[in-house]
Short mmCIF file of C-alpha atoms in Angstrom, two decimals:
data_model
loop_
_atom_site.label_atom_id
_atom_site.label_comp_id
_atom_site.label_asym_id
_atom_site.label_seq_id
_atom_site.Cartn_x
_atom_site.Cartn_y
_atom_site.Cartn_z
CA UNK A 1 53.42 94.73 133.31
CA UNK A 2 53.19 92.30 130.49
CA UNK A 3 51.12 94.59 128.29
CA UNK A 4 51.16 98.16 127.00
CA UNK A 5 47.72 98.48 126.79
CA UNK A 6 47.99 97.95 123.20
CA UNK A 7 47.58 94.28 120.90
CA UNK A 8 50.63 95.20 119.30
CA UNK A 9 53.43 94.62 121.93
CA UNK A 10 54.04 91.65 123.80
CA UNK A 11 56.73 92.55 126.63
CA UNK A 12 58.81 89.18 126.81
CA UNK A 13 61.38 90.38 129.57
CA UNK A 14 63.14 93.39 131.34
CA UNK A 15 66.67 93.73 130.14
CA UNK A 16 67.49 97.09 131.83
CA UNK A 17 66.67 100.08 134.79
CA UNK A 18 67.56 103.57 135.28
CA UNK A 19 66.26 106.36 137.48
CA UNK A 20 64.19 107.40 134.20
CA UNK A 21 63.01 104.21 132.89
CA UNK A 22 62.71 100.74 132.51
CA UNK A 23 63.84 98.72 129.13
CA UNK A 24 61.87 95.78 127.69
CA UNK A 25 62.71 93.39 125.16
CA UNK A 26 59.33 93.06 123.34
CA UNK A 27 57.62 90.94 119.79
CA UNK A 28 55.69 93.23 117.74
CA UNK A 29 52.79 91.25 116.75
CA UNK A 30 52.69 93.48 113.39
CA UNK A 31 55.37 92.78 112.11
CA UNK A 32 56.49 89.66 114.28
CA UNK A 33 60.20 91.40 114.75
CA UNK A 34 61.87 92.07 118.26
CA UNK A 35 61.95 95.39 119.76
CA UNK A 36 63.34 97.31 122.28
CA UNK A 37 60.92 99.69 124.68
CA UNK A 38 61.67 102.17 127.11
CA UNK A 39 58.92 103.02 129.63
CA UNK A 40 59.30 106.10 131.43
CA UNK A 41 58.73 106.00 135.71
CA UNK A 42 55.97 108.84 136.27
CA UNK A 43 55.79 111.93 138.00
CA UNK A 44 58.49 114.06 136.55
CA UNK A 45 56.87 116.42 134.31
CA UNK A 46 60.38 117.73 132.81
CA UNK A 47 61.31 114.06 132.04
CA UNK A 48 58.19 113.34 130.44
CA UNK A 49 58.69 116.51 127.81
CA UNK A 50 62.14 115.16 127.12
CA UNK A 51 60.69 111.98 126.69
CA UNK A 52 57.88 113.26 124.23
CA UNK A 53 60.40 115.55 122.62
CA UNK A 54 62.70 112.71 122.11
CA UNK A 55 60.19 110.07 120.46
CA UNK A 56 58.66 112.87 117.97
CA UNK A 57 62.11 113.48 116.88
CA UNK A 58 63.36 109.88 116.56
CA UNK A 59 60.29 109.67 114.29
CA UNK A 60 61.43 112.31 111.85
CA UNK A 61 64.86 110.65 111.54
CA UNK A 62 64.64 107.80 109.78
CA UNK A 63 68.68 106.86 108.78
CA UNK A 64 70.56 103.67 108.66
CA UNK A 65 72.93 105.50 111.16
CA UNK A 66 70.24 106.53 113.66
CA UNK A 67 68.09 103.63 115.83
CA UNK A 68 64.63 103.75 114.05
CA UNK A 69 61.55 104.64 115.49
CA UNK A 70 58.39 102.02 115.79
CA UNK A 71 56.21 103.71 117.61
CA UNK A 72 55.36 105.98 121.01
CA UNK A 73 52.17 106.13 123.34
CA UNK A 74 51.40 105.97 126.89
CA UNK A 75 50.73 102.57 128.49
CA UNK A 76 47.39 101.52 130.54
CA UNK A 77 48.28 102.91 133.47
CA UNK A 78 49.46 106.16 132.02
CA UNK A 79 53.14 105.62 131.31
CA UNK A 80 54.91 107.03 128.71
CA UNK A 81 56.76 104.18 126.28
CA UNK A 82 58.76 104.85 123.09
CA UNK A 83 59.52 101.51 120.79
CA UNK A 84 62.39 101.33 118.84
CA UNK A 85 63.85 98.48 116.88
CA UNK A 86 66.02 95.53 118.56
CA UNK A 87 69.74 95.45 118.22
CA UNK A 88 72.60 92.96 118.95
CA UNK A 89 75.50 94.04 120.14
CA UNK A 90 77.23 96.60 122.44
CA UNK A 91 77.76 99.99 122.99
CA UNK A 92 81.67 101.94 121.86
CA UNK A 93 81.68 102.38 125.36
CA UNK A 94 82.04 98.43 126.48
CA UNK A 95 84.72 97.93 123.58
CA UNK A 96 87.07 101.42 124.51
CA UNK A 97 90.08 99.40 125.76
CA UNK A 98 92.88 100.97 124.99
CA UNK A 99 93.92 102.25 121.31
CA UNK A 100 91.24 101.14 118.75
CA UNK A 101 92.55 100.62 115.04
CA UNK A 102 92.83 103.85 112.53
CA UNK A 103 90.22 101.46 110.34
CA UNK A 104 88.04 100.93 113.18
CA UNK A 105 87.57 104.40 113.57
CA UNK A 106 87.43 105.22 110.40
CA UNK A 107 84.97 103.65 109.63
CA UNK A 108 83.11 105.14 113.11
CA UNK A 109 83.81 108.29 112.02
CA UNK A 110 82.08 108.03 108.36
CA UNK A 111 79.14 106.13 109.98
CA UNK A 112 78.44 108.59 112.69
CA UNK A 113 78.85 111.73 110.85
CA UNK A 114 76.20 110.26 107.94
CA UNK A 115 74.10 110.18 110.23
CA UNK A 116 74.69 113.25 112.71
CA UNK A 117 74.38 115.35 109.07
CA UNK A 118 71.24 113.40 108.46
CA UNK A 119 69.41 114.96 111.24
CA UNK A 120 71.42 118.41 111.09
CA UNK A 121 69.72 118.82 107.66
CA UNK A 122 66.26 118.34 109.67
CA UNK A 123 67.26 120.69 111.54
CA UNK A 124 68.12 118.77 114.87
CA UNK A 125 71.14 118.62 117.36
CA UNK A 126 71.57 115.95 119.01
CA UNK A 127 73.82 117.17 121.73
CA UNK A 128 74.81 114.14 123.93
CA UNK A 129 77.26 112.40 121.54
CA UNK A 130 79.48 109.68 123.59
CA UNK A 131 80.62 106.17 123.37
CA UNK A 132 77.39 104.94 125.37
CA UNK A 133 75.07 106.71 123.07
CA UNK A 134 77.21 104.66 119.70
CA UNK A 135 75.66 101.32 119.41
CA UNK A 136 77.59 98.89 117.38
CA UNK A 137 75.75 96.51 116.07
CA UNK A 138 76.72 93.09 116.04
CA UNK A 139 80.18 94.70 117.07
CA UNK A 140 80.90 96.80 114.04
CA UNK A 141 81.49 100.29 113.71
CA UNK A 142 80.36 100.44 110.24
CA UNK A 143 77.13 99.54 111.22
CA UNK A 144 77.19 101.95 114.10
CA UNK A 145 73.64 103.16 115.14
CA UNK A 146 73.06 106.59 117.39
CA UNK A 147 70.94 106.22 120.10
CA UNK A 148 69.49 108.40 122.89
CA UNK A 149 68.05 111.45 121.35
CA UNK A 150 66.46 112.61 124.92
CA UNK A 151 68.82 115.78 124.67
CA UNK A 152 67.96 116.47 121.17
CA UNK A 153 66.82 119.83 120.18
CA UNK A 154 65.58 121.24 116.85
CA UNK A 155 65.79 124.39 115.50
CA UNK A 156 62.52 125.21 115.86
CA UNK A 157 62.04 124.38 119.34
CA UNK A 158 61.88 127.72 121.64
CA UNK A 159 61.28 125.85 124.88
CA UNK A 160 64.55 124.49 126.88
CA UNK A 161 64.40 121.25 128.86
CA UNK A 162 67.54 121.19 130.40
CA UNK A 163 67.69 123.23 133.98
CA UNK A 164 70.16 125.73 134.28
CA UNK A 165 74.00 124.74 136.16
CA UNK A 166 72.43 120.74 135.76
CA UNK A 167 75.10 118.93 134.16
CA UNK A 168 73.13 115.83 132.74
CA UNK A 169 75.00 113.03 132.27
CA UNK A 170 78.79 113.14 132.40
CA UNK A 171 81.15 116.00 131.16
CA UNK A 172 83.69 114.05 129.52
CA UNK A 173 82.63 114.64 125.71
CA UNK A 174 80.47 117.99 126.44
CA UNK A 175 81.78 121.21 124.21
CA UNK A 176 83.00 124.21 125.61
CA UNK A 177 79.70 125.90 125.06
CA UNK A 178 77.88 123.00 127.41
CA UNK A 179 80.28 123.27 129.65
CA UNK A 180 79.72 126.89 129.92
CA UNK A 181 76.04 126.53 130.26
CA UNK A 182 75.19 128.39 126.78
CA UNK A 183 71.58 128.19 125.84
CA UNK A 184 72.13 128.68 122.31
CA UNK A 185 74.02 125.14 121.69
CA UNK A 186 73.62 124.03 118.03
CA UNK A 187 75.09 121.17 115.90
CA UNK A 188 78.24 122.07 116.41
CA UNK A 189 78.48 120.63 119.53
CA UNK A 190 77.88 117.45 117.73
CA UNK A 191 81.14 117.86 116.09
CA UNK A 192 83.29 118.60 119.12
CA UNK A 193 81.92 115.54 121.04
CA UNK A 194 82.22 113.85 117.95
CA UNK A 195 86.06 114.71 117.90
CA UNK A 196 86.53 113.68 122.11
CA UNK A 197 85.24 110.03 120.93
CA UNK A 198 87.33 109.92 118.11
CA UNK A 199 90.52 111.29 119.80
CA UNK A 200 89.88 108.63 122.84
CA UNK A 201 89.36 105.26 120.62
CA UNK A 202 92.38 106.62 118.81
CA UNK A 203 94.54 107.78 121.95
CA UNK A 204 93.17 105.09 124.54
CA UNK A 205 92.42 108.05 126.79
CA UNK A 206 89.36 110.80 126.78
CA UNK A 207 91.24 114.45 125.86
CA UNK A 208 89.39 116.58 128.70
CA UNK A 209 89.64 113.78 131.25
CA UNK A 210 89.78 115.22 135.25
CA UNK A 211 89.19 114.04 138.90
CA UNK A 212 86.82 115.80 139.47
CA UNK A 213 83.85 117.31 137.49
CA UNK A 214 84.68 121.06 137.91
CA UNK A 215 88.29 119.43 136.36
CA UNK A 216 86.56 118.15 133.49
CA UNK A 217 84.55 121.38 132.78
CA UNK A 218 87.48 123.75 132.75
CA UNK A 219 89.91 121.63 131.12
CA UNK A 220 87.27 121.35 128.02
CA UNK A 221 86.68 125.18 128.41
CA UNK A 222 90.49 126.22 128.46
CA UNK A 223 92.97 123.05 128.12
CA UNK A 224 94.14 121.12 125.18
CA UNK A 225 94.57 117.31 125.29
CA UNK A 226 97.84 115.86 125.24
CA UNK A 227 99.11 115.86 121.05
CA UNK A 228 97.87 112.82 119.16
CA UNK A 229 101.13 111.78 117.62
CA UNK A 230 102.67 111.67 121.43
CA UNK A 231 99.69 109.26 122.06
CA UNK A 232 99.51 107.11 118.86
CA UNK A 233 101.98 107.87 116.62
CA UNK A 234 100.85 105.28 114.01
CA UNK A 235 97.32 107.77 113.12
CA UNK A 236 98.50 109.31 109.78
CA UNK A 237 98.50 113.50 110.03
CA UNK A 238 95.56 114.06 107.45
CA UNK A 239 93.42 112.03 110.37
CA UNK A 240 95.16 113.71 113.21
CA UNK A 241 94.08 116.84 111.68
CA UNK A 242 91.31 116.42 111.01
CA UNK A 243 90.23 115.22 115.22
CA UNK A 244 92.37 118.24 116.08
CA UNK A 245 89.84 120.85 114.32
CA UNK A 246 86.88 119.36 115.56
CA UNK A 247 88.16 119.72 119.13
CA UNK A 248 88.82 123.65 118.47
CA UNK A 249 87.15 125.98 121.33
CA UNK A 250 85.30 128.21 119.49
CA UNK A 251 82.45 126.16 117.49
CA UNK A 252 82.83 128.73 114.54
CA UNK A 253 86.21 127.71 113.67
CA UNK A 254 85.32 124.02 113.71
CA UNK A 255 84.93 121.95 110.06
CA UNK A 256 80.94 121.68 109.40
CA UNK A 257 79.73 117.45 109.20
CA UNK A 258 79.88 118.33 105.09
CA UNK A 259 83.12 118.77 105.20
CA UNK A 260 84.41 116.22 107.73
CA UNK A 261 82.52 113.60 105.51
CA UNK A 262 84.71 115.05 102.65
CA UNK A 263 87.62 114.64 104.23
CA UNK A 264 86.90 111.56 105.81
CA UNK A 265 86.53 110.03 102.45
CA UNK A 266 89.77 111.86 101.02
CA UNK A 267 91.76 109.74 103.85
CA UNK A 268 90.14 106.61 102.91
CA UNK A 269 91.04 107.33 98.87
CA UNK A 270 94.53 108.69 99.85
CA UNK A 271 95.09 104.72 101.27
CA UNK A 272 96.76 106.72 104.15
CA UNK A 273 96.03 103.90 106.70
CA UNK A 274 97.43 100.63 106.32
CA UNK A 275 95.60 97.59 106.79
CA UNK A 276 97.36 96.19 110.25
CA UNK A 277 97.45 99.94 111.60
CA UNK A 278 101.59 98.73 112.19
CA UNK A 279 102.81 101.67 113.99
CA UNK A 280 106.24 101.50 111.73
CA UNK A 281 104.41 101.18 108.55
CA UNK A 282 102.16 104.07 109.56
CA UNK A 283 104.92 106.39 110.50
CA UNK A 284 106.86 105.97 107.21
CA UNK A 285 103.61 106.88 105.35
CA UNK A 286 102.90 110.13 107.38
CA UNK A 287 105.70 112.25 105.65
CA UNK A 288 103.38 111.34 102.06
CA UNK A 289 100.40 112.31 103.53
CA UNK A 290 100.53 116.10 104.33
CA UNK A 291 97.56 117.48 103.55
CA UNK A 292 98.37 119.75 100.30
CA UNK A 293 95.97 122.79 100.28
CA UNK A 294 96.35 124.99 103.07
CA UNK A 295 94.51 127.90 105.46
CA UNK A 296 91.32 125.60 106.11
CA UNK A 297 90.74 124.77 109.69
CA UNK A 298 90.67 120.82 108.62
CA UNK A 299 94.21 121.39 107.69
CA UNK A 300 95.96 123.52 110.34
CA UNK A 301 97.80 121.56 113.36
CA UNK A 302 96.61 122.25 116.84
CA UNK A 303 99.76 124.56 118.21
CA UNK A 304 100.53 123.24 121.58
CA UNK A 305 103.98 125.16 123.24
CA UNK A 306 105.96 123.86 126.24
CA UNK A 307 104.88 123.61 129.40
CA UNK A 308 105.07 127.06 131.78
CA UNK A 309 103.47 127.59 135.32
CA UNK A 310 100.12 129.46 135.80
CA UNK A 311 98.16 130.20 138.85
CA UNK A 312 94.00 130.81 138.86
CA UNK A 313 91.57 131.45 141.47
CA UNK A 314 89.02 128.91 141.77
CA UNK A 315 85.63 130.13 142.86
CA UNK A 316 82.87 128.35 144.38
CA UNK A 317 78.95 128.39 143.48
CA UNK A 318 78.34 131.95 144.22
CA UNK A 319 74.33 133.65 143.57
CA UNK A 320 73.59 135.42 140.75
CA UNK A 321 73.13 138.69 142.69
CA UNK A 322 77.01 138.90 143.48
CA UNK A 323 78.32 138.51 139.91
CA UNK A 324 78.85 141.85 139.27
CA UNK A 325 81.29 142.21 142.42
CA UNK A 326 83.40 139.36 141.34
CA UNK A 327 83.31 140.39 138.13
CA UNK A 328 84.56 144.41 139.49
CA UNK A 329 86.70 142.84 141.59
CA UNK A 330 88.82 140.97 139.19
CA UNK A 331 88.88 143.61 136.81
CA UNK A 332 90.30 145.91 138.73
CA UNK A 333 93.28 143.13 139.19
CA UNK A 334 93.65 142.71 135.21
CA UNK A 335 91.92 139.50 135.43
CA UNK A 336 89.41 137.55 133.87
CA UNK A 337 86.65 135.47 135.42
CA UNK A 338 84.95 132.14 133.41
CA UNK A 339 81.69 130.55 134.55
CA UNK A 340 81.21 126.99 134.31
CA UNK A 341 78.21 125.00 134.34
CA UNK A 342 78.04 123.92 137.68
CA UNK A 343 78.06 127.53 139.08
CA UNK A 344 81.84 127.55 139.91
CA UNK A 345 84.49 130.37 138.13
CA UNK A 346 87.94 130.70 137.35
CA UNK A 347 89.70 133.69 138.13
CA UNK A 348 92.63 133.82 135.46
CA UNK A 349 95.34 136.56 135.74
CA UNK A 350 97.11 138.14 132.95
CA UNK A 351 99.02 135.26 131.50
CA UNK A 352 101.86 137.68 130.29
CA UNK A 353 102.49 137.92 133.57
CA UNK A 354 105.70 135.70 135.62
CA UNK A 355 104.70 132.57 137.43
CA UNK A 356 105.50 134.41 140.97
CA UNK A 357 103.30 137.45 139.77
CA UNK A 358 100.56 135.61 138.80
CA UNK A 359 100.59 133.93 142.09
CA UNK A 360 100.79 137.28 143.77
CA UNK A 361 97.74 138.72 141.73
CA UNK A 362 95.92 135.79 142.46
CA UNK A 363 96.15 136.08 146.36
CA UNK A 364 95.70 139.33 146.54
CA UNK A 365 92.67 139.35 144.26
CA UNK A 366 91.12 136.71 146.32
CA UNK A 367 91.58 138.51 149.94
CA UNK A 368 89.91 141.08 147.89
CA UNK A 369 86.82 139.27 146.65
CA UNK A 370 86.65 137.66 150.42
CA UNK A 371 85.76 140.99 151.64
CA UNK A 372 83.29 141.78 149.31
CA UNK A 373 81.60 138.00 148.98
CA UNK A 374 81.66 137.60 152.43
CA UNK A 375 81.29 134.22 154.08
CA UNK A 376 79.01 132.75 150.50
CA UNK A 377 82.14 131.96 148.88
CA UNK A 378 84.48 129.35 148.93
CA UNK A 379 87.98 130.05 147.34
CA UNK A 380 91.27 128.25 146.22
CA UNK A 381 94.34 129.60 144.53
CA UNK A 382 96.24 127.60 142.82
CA UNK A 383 99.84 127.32 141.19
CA UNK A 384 100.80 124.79 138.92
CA UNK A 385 102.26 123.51 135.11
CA UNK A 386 100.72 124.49 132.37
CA UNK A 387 100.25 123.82 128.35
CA UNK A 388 99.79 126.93 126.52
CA UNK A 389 97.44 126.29 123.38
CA UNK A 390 95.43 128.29 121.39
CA UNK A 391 92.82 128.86 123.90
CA UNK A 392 93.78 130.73 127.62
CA UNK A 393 97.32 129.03 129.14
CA UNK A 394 96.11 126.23 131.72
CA UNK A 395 97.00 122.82 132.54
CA UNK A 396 96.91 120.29 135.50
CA UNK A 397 96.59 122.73 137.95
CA UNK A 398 92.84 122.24 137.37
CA UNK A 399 93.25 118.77 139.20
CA UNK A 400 94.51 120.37 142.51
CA UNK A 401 92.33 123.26 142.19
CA UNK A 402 89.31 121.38 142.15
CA UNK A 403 90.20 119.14 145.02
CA UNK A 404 91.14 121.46 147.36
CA UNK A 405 87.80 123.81 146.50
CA UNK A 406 85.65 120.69 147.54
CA UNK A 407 87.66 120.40 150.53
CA UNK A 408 87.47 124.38 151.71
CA UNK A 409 85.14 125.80 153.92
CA UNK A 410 82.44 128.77 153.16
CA UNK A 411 84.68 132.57 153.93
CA UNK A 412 88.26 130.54 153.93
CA UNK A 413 90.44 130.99 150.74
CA UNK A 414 92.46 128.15 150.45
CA UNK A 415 96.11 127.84 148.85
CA UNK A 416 97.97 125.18 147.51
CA UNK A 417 101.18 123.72 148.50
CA UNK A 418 102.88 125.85 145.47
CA UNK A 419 101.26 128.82 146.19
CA UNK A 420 102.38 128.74 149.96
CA UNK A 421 106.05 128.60 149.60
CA UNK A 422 105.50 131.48 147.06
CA UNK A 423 103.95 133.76 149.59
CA UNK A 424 104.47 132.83 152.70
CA UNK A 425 107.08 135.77 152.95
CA UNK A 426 104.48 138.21 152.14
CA UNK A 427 101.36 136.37 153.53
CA UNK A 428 100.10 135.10 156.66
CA UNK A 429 98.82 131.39 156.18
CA UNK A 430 97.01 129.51 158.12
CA UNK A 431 96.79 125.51 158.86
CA UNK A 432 96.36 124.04 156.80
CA UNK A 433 97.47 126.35 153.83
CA UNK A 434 94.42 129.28 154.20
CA UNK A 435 95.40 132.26 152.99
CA UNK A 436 94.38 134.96 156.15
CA UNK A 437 96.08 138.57 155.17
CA UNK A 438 98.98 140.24 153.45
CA UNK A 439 101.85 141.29 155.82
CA UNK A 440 102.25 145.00 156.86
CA UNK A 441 105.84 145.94 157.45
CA UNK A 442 106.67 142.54 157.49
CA UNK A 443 109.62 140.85 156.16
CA UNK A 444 112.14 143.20 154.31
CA UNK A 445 111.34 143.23 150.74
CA UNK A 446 113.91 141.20 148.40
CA UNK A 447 115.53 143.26 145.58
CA UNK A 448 117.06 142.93 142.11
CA UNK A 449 119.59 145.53 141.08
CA UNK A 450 117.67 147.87 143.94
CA UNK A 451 114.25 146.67 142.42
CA UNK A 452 112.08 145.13 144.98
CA UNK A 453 110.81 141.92 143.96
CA UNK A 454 108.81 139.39 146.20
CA UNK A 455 109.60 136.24 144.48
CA UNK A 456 113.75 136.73 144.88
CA UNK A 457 115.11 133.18 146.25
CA UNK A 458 112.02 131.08 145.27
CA UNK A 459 113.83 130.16 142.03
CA UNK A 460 114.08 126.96 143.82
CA UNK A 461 110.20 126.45 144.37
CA UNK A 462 109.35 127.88 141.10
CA UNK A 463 112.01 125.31 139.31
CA UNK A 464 110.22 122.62 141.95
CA UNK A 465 106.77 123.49 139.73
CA UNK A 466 108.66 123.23 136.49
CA UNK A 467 109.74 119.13 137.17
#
């Protein structure tokens, strides 16, 4: 193709492929500049919406922090193509190597929320907010362009164009409310992805990272990422604050762009970065920098307590027609089921509850749900540390959980190695670790001061959990 069916555009050469598209560098003859097209592949009729959706809204958003919009057709042999302008440089993406500097991302931060606020005013979301989709031009964050608006949805628009339990893309900067497959996703989201980018070129690491996707999805639904000032101790508090609020679980309680911009700039005027980003130098300024007014959700510290052990039931895909059953079933145990996007649920007992009862709700809520789901399910339960944050107590237990539910068969209930030793007295297990039935009249039940108690002498596997 060397043409577009159009005088304007000469295609000069191919500079990139995906399953959607193809991407040409191009000369518009108008204006004799370089620009960038993307040419959609044909015969996906979802795709093509997205496409059209995406190159009508690019054209309403004209922002020095957003990639502008040239122009958008179909070609001569009935492609779509959308032409935006030519930039040099890289994605965040290519230059996330470790810990960026507080300035750098500073400076990110301002850039990205101007613009993010720009099209939230116009009443768009743009909902896919990640290092690959922040284009630095010429390498600079301040001159940070958002690309990739193919997500985007406005206000206005009724129709969705995202299939339901499709994760598009990867989950590693979605918000809780993607993850859980809401519908009704708004601008918000923005700020919570926002907040994962942020935390990871400050931290070196992404805040929700997991093995596994169904990992990813429930730690960004229940977990909180490892504190900041463990991380990077040289980000001053007012900034650390401010990353911690946009990451908060329920979009309600998270800042609106208006006010992160405010703040942003407050940082920058309270000179509470050095130049060098010297960790020393940064940590002696942190005691000065405590934000002064209080009760505002920019302000208030993420609480994260110590570690404790947990135990969940990790569900697989199940049809829509047996929700109600697991949802009966697990009430009737005092626990509480989650959906995540990819179809899968979490089964959480009462988290008031000791490690060894959890463990022992957990099994016996899962033989229960095998009888009524039949051989559709696939089932895991799992026993491991913990952080307890604001949101529902859950930790790295999601890593093994998810493993071993990609690993179990349809009808068998898997356990981990954790779980085992903590019911093997009152369980028969299979090989390798499948939970079968609960013994009848089997071993004598252990006591404490004449109280029967099933977990007596597995202080040593429970302390085990606790290393």
């Amino acid at each position: 193709m060397s043409t577009l069916g159009t005088d304007r555009f000469e295609l000069v050469r191919q500079v990139g492929e995906g399953s959607y598209g193809v991407v040409y560098e191009a000369r518009d003859r108008h204006s004799g500049s370089l620009v960038a097209i993307k040419v959609l592949h044909r015969g996906d009729e979802l795709a093509e919406d997205r496409f059209e959706r995406e190159a009508q809204v690019l054209a309403e958003l004209q922002h020095p922090a957003i990639v502008r919009y040239v122009a958008h057709g179909i070609s001569d042999v009935g492609q779509r193509y959308l032409v935006m302008e030519w930039l040099t440089g890289h994605t965040l993406e290519r230059q996330l190597r470790g810990r960026r500097p507080v300035n750098e991302v500073l400076a990110l931060a301002r850039r990205v929320v101007s613009g993010l606020a720009f099209a939230e005013l116009r009443g768009v979301a743009h909902r896919d907010i990640k290092p690959a989709n922040l284009f630095l031009v010429d390498g600079s964050a301040a001159a940070a362009k958002i690309l990739d608006f193919g997500l985007a949805r406005r206000k206005a628009d009724r129709q969705q164009l995202t299939q339901t339990g499709f994760v598009v893309g990867t989950p590693l900067y979605m918000s809780p409310e993607q993850a859980r497959g809401d519908s009704s996703v708004d601008a918000r989201t923005d700020i919570f992805s926002l907040g994962s980018v942020l935390y990871t070129a400050l931290c070196g690491e992404e805040p929700f990272y997991g093995a596994q996707p169904l990992a990813t999805l429930a730690k960004i639904c229940f977990d909180e990422p490892r504190p900041i000032e463990r991380l990077a101790p040289q980000v001053p508090v007012r900034l650390r604050n401010l990353v911690q609020s946009m990451l908060h679980k329920k979009r309600e309680e998270r800042p609106g762009l208006r006010a992160i911009a405010d703040e942003l700039a407050a940082i920058v005027a309270e000179r509470s970065v050095v130049e060098d980003d010297d960790d020393s130098a940064s940590m002696t300024l942190e005691v000065n920098v405590v934000p002064k007014r209080g009760g505002t959700s920019l302000q208030r510290r993420v609480r994260i307590a110590d570690q404790r052990i947990s135990a969940a039931v990790f569900v697989g895909e199940l049809p829509a027609s047996l929700e109600a059953e697991l949802n009966a079933v697990a009430s009737r145990f005092g626990a509480r089921v989650e959906r995540l996007l990819d179809g899968s649920r979490l089964v959480l007992p009462n988290q008031q509850l000791s490690a060894g009862e959890q463990t022992l709700v957990a099994a016996r809520c899962a033989l229960s749900l095998r009888q009524v789901l039949a051989q559709s399910a696939r089932m895991v339960v799992c026993t491991g540390r913990a952080v307890i944050g604001e949101a529902q107590p859950l930790g790295e237990l999601f890593e093994r959980g998810a493993a071993l539910l990609a690993e179990t068969s349809p009808g068998s209930v898997s356990v981990d190695e954790a779980s085992a030793s903590l019911l093997e007295a009152r369980f028969e297990l299979g090989a390798p670790h499948t939970l079968e039935r609960e013994r009848r009249g089997g071993e004598a039940p252990r006591t404490v001061l004449g109280q029967q108690s099933a977990f007596v002498g597995r202080e040593r596997d429970l302390q085990q959990l606790s290393l």
